[in-house]
Coordinates of N, CA and C in Angstrom, one line a residue:
M1 N -1.1 -9.2 -4.8 CA -1.6 -8.0 -4.3 C -3.0 -7.7 -5.0
R2 N -4.1 -7.3 -4.0 CA -5.1 -6.6 -4.8 C -4.9 -4.9 -5.1
E3 N -5.6 -4.7 -6.1 CA -5.4 -3.3 -6.6 C -5.6 -2.2 -5.0
I4 N -6.3 -2.4 -4.3 CA -6.4 -1.6 -3.3 C -5.5 -1.2 -2.3
E5 N -4.9 -2.8 -2.0 CA -3.6 -2.5 -1.1 C -2.5 -2.3 -1.7
I6 N -2.3 -2.4 -2.8 CA -1.4 -1.8 -3.8 C -1.2 -0.1 -3.9
H7 N -2.6 0.8 -3.9 CA -2.5 1.6 -3.7 C -2.0 2.3 -2.3
D8 N -3.2 1.5 -1.6 CA -2.4 2.4 0.0 C -1.1 1.9 0.3
Y9 N -0.3 1.0 0.0 CA 0.7 0.7 0.2 C 1.8 1.9 -0.4
A10 N 1.6 2.0 -1.9 CA 2.3 3.0 -2.6 C 1.8 4.3 -1.8
R11 N 0.7 4.7 -1.3 CA 0.7 6.0 -0.7 C 1.3 6.3 0.5
Q12 N 1.4 5.3 1.4 CA 2.3 5.1 2.4 C 3.5 5.3 2.1
L13 N 4.1 4.7 1.3 CA 5.6 4.5 1.1 C 5.8 6.3 0.8
L14 N 5.0 6.4 -0.6 CA 5.4 7.8 -0.5 C 5.5 9.0 0.4
E15 N 4.4 9.0 1.1 CA 4.1 9.9 2.5 C 5.4 9.5 3.4
A16 N 5.9 8.4 3.5 CA 7.2 8.2 4.5 C 8.4 8.5 3.8
H17 N 8.7 8.3 2.4 CA 9.9 8.3 2.2 C 9.8 9.3 0.7
G18 N 9.1 9.8 0.1 CA 8.9 10.7 -0.5 C 9.6 10.1 -2.1
A19 N 10.0 10.9 -3.1 CA 10.4 10.3 -4.3 C 11.3 9.2 -4.4
R20 N 12.2 9.1 -3.4 CA 12.9 8.6 -3.6 C 12.1 6.6 -3.0
A21 N 10.9 6.8 -2.7 CA 10.2 5.6 -2.5 C 10.0 4.6 -3.8
I22 N 10.0 5.7 -5.0 CA 9.7 5.2 -6.1 C 11.4 4.4 -6.8
A23 N 12.2 4.9 -6.6 CA 13.3 4.3 -6.7 C 13.8 2.9 -6.1
E24 N 13.3 3.3 -4.8 CA 13.6 1.9 -3.7 C 12.5 0.7 -4.2
A25 N 11.3 1.0 -4.7 CA 10.4 0.1 -5.2 C 11.1 -0.5 -6.5
A26 N 11.3 0.0 -7.5 CA 12.0 -0.4 -8.6 C 13.2 -1.1 -8.7
R27 N 13.9 -0.8 -7.3 CA 15.4 -1.7 -7.1 C 14.8 -3.0 -6.6
N28 N 13.6 -2.9 -5.6 CA 13.1 -4.3 -5.1 C 12.7 -5.3 -6.0
A29 N 12.1 -4.5 -7.4 CA 11.3 -5.4 -8.2 C 12.7 -5.8 -9.0
I30 N 13.7 -5.4 -9.3 CA 15.0 -6.0 -9.8 C 15.6 -7.0 -9.1
E31 N 15.7 -6.8 -8.1 CA 16.2 -8.0 -7.2 C 15.2 -9.0 -7.3
L32 N 14.2 -9.0 -6.8 CA 13.5 -10.1 -6.9 C 13.0 -10.4 -8.1
E33 N 13.5 -10.1 -9.6 CA 13.5 -10.5 -10.6 C 15.0 -11.4 -11.1
A34 N 15.8 -11.0 -10.1 CA 17.1 -11.6 -10.3 C 17.1 -13.1 -9.7
K35 N 16.1 -12.9 -9.0 CA 15.9 -14.3 -8.0 C 15.0 -15.1 -8.7
G36 N 14.2 -14.6 -9.5 CA 13.3 -15.7 -10.0 C 11.8 -15.5 -9.5
E37 N 11.7 -14.4 -8.5 CA 10.6 -14.2 -7.9 C 9.5 -13.2 -8.7
F38 N 8.9 -13.3 -9.9 CA 8.5 -12.6 -10.9 C 7.1 -12.1 -10.3
E39 N 6.2 -13.3 -9.8 CA 5.1 -12.8 -9.0 C 5.1 -11.4 -7.8
L40 N 6.5 -11.6 -7.4 CA 6.4 -10.7 -6.3 C 6.8 -9.1 -6.9
A41 N 8.1 -9.4 -8.0 CA 8.7 -8.3 -8.9 C 7.5 -7.7 -9.7
K42 N 6.3 -8.3 -9.6 CA 5.1 -7.5 -10.5 C 4.7 -7.0 -9.6
D43 N 4.4 -6.9 -8.3 CA 3.4 -6.4 -7.4 C 4.8 -5.3 -7.2
W44 N 5.9 -5.1 -6.9 CA 6.9 -3.8 -6.8 C 6.5 -3.0 -8.1
R45 N 6.3 -3.6 -9.5 CA 6.5 -2.7 -10.4 C 5.2 -2.2 -10.3
H46 N 4.2 -2.6 -9.9 CA 2.7 -2.3 -9.7 C 2.6 -1.2 -8.8
I47 N 3.3 -1.1 -7.5 CA 3.5 -0.5 -6.5 C 4.0 0.8 -6.8
E48 N 5.2 0.6 -7.8 CA 6.3 1.8 -8.6 C 5.2 2.6 -9.7
D49 N 4.2 1.8 -10.5 CA 3.6 2.6 -11.2 C 2.6 3.4 -10.5
A50 N 1.9 3.0 -9.4 CA 1.0 3.7 -8.6 C 1.6 5.0 -7.7
M51 N 2.8 5.1 -7.4 CA 3.5 6.0 -7.0 C 3.7 6.7 -8.0
K52 N 4.2 6.6 -9.4 CA 4.5 7.7 -10.2 C 3.0 8.4 -10.5
L53 N 2.3 7.8 -10.7 CA 1.0 8.3 -10.9 C 0.2 9.5 -9.8
M54 N 0.4 8.8 -8.8 CA 0.2 9.7 -7.3 C 1.1 11.2 -7.3
R55 N 2.5 10.6 -7.8 CA 3.2 11.9 -7.7 C 3.0 13.0 -8.9
G56 N 2.3 12.5 -9.8 CA 2.1 13.1 -11.1 C 3.2 13.7 -12.1
P57 N 2.9 14.3 -12.9 CA 3.8 14.4 -13.8 C 4.9 15.5 -13.5
H58 N 6.2 15.4 -14.2 CA 7.3 16.3 -13.7 C 7.0 17.6 -14.2
Q59 N 7.5 18.8 -13.5 CA 7.2 19.9 -14.0 C 8.5 20.3 -14.4
S60 N 8.6 21.4 -15.3 CA 9.9 22.2 -15.9 C 9.4 23.5 -15.7

């Protein structure tokens, strides 16, 4: 996946599902890694990271 596609998809997921989209992306990556689909898992990890950046730092 290209960088622009990852960020677009990450933005759409965050808008649609909020913070739970980050957990879902992590779950998808774990499942794909377990199946040996490492390239797809890498994309999901990248999407997860992009969403974390978009969300910003935790506030206390």
